[in-house]
CSV table of C-alpha atoms in Angstrom, one decimal:
chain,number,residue,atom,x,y,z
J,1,UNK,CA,0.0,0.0,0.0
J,2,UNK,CA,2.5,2.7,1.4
J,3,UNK,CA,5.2,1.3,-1.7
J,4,UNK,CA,2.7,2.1,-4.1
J,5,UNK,CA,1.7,5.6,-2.8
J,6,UNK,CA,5.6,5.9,-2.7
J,7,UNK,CA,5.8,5.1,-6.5
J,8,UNK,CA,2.5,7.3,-7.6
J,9,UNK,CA,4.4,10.1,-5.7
J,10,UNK,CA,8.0,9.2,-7.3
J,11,UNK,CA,6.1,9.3,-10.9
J,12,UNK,CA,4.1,12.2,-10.5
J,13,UNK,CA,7.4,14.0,-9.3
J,14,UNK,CA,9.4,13.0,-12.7
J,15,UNK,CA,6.4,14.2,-14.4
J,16,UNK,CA,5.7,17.3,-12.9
J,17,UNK,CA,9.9,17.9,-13.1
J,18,UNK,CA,10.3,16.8,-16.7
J,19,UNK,CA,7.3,19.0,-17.7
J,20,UNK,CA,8.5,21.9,-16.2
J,21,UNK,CA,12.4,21.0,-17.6
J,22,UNK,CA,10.4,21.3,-21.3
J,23,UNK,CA,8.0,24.3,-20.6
J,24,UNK,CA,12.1,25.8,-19.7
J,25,UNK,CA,12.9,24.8,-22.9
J,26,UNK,CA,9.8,26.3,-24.9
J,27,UNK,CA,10.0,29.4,-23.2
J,28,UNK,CA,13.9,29.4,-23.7
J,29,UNK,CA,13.8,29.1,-27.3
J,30,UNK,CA,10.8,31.3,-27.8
J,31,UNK,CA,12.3,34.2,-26.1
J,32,UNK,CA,16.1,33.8,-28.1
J,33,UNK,CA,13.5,33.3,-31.3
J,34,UNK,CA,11.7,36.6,-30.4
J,35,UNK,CA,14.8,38.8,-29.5
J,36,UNK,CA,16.1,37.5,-33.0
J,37,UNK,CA,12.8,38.4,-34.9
J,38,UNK,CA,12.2,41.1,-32.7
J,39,UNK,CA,15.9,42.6,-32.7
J,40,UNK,CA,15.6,46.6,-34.5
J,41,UNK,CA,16.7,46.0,-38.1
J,42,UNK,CA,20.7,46.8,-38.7
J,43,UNK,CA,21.7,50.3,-39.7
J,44,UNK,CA,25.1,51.8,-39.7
J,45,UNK,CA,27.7,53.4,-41.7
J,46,UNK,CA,31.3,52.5,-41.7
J,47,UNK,CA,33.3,55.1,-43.4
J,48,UNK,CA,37.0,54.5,-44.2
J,49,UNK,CA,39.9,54.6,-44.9
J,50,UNK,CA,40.0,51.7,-42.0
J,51,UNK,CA,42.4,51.6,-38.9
J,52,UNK,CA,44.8,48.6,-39.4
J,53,UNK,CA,43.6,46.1,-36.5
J,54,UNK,CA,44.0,41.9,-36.5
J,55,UNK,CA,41.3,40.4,-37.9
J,56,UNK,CA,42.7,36.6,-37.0
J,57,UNK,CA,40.7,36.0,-33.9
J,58,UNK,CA,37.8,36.9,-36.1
J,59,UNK,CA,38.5,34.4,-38.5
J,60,UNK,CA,39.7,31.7,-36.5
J,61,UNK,CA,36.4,32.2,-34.0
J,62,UNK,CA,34.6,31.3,-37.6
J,63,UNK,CA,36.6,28.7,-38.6
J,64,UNK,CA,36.4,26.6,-35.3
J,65,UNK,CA,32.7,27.9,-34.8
J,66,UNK,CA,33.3,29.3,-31.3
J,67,UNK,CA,33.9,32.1,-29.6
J,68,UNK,CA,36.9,34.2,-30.2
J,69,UNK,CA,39.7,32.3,-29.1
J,70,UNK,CA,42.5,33.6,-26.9
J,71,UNK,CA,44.2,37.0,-28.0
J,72,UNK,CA,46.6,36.9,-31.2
J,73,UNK,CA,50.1,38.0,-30.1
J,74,UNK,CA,50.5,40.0,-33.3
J,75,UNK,CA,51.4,44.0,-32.9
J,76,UNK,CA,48.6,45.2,-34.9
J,77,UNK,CA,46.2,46.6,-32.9
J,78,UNK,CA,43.1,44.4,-32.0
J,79,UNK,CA,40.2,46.5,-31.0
J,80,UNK,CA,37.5,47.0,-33.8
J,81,UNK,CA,37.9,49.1,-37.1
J,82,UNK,CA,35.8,49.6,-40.0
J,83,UNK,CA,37.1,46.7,-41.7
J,84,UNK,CA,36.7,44.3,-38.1
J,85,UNK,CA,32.9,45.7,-38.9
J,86,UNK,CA,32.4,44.4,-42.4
J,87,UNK,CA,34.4,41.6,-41.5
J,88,UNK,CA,31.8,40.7,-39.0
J,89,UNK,CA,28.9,41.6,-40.9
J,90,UNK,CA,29.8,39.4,-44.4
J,91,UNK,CA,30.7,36.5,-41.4
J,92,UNK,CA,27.2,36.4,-39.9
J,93,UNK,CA,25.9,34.6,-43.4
J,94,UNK,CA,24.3,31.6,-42.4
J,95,UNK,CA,22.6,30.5,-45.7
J,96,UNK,CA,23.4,32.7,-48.9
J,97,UNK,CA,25.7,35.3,-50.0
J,98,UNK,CA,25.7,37.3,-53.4
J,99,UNK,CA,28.3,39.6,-53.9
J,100,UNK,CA,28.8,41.7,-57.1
J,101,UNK,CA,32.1,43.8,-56.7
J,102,UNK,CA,33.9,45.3,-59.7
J,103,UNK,CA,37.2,44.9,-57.6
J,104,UNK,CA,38.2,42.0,-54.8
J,105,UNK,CA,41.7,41.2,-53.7
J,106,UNK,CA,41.4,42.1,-50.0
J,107,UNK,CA,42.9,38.9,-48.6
J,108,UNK,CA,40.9,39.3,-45.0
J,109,UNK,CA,37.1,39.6,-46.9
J,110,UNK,CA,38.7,36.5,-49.5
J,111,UNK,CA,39.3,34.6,-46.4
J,112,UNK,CA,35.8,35.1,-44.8
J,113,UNK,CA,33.7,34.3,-48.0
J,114,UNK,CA,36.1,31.3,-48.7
J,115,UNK,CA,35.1,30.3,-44.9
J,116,UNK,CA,31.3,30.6,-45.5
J,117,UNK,CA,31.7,28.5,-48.5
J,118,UNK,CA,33.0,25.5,-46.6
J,119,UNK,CA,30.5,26.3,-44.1
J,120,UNK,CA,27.5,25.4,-46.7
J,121,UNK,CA,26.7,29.0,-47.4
J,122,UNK,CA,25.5,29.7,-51.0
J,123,UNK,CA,28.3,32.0,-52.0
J,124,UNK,CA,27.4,33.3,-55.9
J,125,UNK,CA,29.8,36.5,-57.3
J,126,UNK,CA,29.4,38.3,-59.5
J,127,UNK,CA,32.6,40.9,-61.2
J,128,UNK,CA,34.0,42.5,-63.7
J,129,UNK,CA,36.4,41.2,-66.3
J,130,UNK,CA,39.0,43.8,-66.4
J,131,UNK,CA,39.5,43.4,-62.9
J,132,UNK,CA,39.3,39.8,-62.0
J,133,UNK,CA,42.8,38.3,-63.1
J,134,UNK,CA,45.0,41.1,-61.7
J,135,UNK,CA,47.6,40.7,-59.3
J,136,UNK,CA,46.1,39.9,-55.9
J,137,UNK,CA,42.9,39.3,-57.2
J,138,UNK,CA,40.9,37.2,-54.6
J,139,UNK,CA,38.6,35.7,-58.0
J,140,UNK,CA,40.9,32.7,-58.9
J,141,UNK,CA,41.1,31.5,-55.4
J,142,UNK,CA,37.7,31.6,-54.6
J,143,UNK,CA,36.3,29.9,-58.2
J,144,UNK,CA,39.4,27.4,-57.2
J,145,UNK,CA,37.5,26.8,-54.0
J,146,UNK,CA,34.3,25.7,-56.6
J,147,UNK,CA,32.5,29.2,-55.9
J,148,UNK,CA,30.6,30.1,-58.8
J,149,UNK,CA,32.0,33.6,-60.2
J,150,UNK,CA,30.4,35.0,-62.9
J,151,UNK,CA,31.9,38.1,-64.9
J,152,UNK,CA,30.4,40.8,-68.2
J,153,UNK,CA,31.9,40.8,-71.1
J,154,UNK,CA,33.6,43.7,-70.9
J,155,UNK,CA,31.1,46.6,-72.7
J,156,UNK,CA,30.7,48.7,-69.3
J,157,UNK,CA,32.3,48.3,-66.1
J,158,UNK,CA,30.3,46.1,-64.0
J,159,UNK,CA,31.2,48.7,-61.1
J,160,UNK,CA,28.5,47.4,-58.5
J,161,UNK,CA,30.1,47.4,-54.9
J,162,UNK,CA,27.6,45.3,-52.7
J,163,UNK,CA,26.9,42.0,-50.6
J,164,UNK,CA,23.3,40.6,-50.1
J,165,UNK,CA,23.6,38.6,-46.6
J,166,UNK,CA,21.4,36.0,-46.7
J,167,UNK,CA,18.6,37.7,-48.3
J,168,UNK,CA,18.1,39.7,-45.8
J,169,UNK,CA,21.1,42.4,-45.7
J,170,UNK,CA,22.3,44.8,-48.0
J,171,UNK,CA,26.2,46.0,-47.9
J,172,UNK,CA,26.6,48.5,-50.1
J,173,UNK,CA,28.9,51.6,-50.7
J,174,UNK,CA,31.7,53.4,-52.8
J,175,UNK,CA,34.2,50.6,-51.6
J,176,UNK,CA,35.6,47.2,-53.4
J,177,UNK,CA,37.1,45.5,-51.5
J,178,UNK,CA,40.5,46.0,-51.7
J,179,UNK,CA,43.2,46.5,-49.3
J,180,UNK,CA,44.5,49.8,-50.9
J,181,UNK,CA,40.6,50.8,-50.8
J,182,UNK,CA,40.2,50.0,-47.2
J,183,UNK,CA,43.4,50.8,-45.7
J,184,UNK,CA,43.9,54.9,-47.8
J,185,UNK,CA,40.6,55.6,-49.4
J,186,UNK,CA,37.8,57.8,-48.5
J,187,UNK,CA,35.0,55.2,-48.7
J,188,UNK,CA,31.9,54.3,-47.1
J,189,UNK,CA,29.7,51.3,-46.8
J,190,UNK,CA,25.8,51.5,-45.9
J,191,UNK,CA,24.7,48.4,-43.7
J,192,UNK,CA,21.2,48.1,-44.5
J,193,UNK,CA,18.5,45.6,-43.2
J,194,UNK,CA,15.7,47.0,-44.8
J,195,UNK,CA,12.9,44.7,-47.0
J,196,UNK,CA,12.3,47.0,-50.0
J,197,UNK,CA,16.4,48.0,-50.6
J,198,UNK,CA,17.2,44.0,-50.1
J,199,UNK,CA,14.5,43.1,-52.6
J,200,UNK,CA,15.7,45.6,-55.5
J,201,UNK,CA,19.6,44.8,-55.5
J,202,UNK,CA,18.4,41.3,-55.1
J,203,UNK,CA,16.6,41.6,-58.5
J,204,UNK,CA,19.8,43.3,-59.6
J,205,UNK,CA,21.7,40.3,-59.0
J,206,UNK,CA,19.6,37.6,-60.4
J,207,UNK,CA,19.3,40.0,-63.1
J,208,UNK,CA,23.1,40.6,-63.9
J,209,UNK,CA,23.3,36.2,-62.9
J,210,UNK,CA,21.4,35.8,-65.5
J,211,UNK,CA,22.9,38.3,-68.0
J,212,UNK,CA,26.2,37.1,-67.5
J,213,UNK,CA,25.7,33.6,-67.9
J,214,UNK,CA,28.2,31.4,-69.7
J,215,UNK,CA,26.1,30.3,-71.9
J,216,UNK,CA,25.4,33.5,-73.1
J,217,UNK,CA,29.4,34.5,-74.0
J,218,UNK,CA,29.7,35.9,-77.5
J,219,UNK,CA,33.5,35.4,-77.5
J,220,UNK,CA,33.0,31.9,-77.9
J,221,UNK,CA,33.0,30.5,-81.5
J,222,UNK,CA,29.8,29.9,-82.4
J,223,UNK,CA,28.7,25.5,-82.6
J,224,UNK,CA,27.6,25.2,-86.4
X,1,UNK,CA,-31.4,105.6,-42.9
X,2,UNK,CA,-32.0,102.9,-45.8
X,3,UNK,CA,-28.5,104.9,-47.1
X,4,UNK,CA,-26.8,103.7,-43.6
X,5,UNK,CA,-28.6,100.3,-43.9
X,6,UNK,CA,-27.3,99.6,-47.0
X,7,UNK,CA,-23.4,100.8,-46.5
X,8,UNK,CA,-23.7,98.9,-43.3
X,9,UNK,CA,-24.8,96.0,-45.1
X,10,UNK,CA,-22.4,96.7,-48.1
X,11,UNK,CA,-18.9,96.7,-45.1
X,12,UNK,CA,-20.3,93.7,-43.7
X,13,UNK,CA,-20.8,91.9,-47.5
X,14,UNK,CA,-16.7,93.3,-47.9
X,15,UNK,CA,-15.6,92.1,-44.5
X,16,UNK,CA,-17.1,89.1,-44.8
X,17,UNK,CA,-16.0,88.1,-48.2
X,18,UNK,CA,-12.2,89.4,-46.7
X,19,UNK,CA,-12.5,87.0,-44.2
X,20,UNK,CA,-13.8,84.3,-46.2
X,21,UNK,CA,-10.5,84.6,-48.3
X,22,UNK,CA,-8.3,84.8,-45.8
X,23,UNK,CA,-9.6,81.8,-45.0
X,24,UNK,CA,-9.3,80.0,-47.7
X,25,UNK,CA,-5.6,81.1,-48.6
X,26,UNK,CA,-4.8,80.0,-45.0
X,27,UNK,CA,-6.6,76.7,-45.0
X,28,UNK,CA,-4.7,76.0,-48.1
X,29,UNK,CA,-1.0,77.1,-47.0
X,30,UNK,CA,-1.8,75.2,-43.9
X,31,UNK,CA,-2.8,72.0,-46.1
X,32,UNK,CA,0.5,72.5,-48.5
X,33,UNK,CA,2.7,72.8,-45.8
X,34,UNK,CA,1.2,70.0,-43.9
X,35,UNK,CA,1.6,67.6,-47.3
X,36,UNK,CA,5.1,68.8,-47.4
X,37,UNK,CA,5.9,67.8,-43.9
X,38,UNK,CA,4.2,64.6,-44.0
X,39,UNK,CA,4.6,63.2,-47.1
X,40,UNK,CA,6.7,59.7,-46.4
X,41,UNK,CA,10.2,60.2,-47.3
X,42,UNK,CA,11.9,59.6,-50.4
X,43,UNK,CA,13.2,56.3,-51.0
X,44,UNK,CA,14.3,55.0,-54.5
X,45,UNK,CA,17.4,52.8,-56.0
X,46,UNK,CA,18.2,54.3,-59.4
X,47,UNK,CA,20.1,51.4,-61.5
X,48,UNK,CA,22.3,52.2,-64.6
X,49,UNK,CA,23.1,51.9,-67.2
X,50,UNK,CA,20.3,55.0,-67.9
X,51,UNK,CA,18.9,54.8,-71.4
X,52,UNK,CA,19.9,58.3,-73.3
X,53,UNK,CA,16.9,60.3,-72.8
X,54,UNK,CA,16.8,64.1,-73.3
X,55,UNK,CA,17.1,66.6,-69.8
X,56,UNK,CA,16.9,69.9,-71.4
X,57,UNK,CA,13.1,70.3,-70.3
X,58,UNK,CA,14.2,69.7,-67.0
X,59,UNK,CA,16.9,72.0,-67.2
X,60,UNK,CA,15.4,74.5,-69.1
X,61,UNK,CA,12.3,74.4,-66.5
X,62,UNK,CA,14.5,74.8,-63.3
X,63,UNK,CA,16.0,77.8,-65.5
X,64,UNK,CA,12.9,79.5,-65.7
X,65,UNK,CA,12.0,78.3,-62.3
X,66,UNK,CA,8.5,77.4,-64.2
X,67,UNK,CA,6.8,74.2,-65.3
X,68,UNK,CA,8.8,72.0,-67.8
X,69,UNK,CA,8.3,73.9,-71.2
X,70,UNK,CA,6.8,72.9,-74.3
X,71,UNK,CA,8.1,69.5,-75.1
X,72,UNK,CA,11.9,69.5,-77.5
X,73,UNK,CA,12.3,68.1,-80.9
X,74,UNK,CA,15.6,66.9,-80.2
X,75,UNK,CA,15.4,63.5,-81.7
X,76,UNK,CA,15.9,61.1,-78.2
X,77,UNK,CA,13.4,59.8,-76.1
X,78,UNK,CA,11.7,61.9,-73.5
X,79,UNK,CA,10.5,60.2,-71.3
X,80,UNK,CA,12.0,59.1,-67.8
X,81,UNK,CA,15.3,57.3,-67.1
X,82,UNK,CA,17.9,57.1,-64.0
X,83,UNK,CA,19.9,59.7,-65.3
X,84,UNK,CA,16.8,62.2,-65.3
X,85,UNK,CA,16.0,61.0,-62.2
X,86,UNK,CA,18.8,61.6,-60.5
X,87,UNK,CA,18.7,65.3,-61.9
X,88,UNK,CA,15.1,65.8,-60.9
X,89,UNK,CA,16.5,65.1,-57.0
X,90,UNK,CA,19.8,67.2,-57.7
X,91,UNK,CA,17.5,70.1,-58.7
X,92,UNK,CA,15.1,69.8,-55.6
X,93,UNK,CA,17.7,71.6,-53.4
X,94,UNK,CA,16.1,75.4,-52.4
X,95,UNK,CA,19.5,75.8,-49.6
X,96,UNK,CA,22.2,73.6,-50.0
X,97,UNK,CA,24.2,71.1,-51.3
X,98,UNK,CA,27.5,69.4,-50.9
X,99,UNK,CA,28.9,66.9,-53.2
X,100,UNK,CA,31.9,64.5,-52.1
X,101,UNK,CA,32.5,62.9,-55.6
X,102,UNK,CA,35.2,60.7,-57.1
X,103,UNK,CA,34.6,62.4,-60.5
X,104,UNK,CA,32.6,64.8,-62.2
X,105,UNK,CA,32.1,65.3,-66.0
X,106,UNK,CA,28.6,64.8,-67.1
X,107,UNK,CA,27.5,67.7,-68.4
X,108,UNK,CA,24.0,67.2,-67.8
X,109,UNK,CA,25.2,67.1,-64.1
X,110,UNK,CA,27.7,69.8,-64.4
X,111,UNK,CA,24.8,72.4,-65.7
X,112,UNK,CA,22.2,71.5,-62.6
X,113,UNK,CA,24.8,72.3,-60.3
X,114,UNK,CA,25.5,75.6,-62.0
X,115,UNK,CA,22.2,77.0,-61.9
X,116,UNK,CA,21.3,75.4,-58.9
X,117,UNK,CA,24.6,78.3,-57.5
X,118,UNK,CA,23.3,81.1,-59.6
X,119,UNK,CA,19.8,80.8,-58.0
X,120,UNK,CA,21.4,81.3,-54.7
X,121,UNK,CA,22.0,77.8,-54.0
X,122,UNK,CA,25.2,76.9,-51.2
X,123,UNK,CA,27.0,74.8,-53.5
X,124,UNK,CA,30.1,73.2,-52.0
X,125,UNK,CA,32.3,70.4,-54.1
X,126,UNK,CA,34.5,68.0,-52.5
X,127,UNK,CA,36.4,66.0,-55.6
X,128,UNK,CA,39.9,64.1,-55.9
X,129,UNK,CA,43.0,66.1,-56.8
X,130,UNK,CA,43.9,63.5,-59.6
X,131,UNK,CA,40.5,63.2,-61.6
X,132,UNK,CA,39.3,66.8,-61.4
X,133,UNK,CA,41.7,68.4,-64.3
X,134,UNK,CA,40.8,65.6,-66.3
X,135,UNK,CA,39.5,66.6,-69.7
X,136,UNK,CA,35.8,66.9,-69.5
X,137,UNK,CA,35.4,67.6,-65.8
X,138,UNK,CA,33.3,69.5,-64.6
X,139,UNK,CA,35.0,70.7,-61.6
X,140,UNK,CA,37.2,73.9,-63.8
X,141,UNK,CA,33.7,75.2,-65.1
X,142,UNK,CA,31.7,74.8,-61.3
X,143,UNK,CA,34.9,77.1,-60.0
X,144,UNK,CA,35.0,79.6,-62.3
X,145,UNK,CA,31.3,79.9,-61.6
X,146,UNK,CA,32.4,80.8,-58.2
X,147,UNK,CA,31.2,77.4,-56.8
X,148,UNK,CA,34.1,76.5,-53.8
X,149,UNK,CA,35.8,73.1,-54.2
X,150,UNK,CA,38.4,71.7,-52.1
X,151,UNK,CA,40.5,68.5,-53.1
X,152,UNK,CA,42.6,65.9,-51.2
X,153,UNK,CA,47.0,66.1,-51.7
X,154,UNK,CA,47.0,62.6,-53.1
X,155,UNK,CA,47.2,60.4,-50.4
X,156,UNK,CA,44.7,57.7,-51.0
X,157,UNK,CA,41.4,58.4,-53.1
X,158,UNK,CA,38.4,60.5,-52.1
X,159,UNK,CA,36.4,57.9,-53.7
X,160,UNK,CA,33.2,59.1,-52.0
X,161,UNK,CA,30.1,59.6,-54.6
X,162,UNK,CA,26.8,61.1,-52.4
X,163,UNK,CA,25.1,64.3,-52.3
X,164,UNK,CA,23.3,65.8,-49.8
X,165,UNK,CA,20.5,67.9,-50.8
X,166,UNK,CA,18.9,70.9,-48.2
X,167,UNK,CA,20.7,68.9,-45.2
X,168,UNK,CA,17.7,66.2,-45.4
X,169,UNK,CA,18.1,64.0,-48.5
X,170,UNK,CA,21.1,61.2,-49.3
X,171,UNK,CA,22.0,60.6,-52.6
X,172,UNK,CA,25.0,57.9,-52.5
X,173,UNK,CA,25.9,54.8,-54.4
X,174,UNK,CA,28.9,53.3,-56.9
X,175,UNK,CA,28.2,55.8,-59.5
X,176,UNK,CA,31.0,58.1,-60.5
X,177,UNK,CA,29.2,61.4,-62.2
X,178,UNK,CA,30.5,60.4,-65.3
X,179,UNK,CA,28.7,60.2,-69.0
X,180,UNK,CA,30.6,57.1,-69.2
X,181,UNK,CA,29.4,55.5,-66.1
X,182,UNK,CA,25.9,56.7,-66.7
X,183,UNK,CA,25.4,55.3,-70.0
X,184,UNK,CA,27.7,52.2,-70.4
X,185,UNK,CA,28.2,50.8,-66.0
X,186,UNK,CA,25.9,48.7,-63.8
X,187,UNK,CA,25.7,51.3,-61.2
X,188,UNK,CA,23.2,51.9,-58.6
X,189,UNK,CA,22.5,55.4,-56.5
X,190,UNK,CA,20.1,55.3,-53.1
X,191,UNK,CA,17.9,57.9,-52.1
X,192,UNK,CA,17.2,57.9,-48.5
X,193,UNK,CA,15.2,61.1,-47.2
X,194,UNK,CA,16.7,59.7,-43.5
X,195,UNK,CA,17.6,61.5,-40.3
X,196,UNK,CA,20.4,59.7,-39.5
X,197,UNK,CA,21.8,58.3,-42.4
X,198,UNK,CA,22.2,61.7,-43.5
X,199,UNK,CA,23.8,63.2,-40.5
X,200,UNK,CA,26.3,60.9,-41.1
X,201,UNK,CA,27.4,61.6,-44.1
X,202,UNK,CA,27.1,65.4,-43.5
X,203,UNK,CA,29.4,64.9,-40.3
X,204,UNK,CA,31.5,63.3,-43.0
X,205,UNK,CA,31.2,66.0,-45.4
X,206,UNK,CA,32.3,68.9,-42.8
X,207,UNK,CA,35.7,66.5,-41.4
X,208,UNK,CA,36.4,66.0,-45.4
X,209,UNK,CA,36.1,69.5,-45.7
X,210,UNK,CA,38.1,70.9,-42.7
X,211,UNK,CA,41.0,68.6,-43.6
X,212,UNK,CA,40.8,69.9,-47.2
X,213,UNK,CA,40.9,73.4,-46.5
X,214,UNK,CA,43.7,74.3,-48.6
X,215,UNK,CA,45.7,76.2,-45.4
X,216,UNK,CA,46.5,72.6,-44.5
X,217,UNK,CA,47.9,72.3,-48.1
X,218,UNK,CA,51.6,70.7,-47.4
X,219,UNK,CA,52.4,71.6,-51.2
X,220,UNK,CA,53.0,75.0,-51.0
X,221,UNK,CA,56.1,76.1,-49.5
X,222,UNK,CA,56.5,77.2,-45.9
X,223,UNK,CA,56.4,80.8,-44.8
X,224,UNK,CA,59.7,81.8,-42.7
């Protein structure tokens, strides 16, 4: 009699603890998912030319998918810049990134987008001809890596500086995204998270894809 | 007695009538300033390349600070395009406007920023020392209209490219203000009719500025 009042009361206890351990749980994830949906939409401007700071623990924090790892003993300076900024901004990707830059050798920004591509992001880029096989260029790495690059055929500058973050994030500015850019120029990138600006220079992209498909090359000889 | 009846009547017919139109003409300010203030703020991407329309109307409109005029028989297309947007928000500006560009040689351009100083306009030009004497810039023609323009000593770019018109209204993107870029680059300019956006870059304009002014030239020699 007294064992089984005993094991109604043991029972009831894991029940009433184990549905209290999941109602934690719900109201857990439903707060992080609300702050996350709820957070105000990203605005800023960085303007540059960028202080020179160490971007490693940035990069090594993404490659081991942690938390910044103990200080890098470098003598750059390691507080935040403009560049630390973008950096950070082009690293949160978690599903797609379009980029469409007339210029890209900055090693740093090659590094990150390299990064997200072995991470599963879908990394597309668009650039311009002139500009891609120069000295430095970050283009031949990356299409190395198997990102899909697509370039114009050279009738206009394809002279677009911006990043689409996941659909949902619009980087765009006076600046490509090269180290003599970033480190002397007067430049500025607009972070925007705004619906309507996303949508349109996501349109731009598919269109300019689409355009510059290889299928649609004119400086191929023609199949008879 | 019916005389003073009827002048009595007669004033209070006139004073009436006064009233009633002082009325009206203040309902209606009231109602035009009120849709100025609240209409939502601008917000537009222009993309280029701009098909070749003609701008004359618009130029010759904001000339004759009238309506545009009886349409031209130039033989292009007359109807809208980026390039004649862009204009239309260039020639909104009733106070100010400072320009922080890369390059300068459309002449389309070139002409709204003239006239927009000889109607009493505060034009000030911020431009890069090695594009400005370039042949086809625009920059020689704005200063010997008396428009001031400062320039950087050739340390790095000022590869800037916005406008801010009356202190309320961005204009900023990739595109140089170049025929070339206009007619032959993908390109894209926002508008953004935003508080602090455009602080921003104004609080950029003014330390561009202050560091430009040529008594901080190094190139002229020092007094003894």
């Amino acid at each position: 009699m007294w064992r089984m009042r005993w094991q109604t009361l043991g029972l009831t206890a894991v029940s009433v603890g184990l549905a209290l351990e999941t109602l934690g749980f719900l109201v857990g994830w439903l707060r992080q998912h609300l702050r996350r949906r709820h957070r105000p939409p990203r605005r800023e401007v960085l303007f540059f030319p960028s202080q020179v700071t160490c971007t490693e623990a940035l990069l090594n924090a993404q490659r081991q998918g942690g938390p910044p790892e103990a200080a890098c003993l470098c003598p750059l300076p390691h507080g935040e810049s403009s560049l630390s900024r973008l950096l950070q901004y082009v690293l949160s990707a978690h599903s797609s990134l379009e980029l469409c830059l007339f210029a890209f050798s900055n090693p740093q920004l090659g590094r990150a987008v390299h990064l997200l591509h072995q991470q599963g992001v879908r990394v597309r880029v668009v650039t311009d001809c002139d500009y891609m096989a120069l000295n430095g260029s970050q283009i031949g790495r990356l299409r190395k890596a198997g990102i899909q690059v697509r370039h114009d055929q050279g009738a206009g500058y394809m002279h677009h500086k911006f990043a689409i973050v996941d659909k949902k994030m619009l980087i765009t500015g006076s600046l490509n995204w090269t180290t003599q850019a970033i480190q002397n120029n007067r430049e500025n990138v607009l972070i925007v998270e705004d619906e309507e600006y996303v949508r349109l220079f996501l349109e731009e992209f598919e269109r300019i894809w689409e355009e510059f498909n290889p299928v649609n090359y004119t400086f191929f000889p023609q199949r008879k």
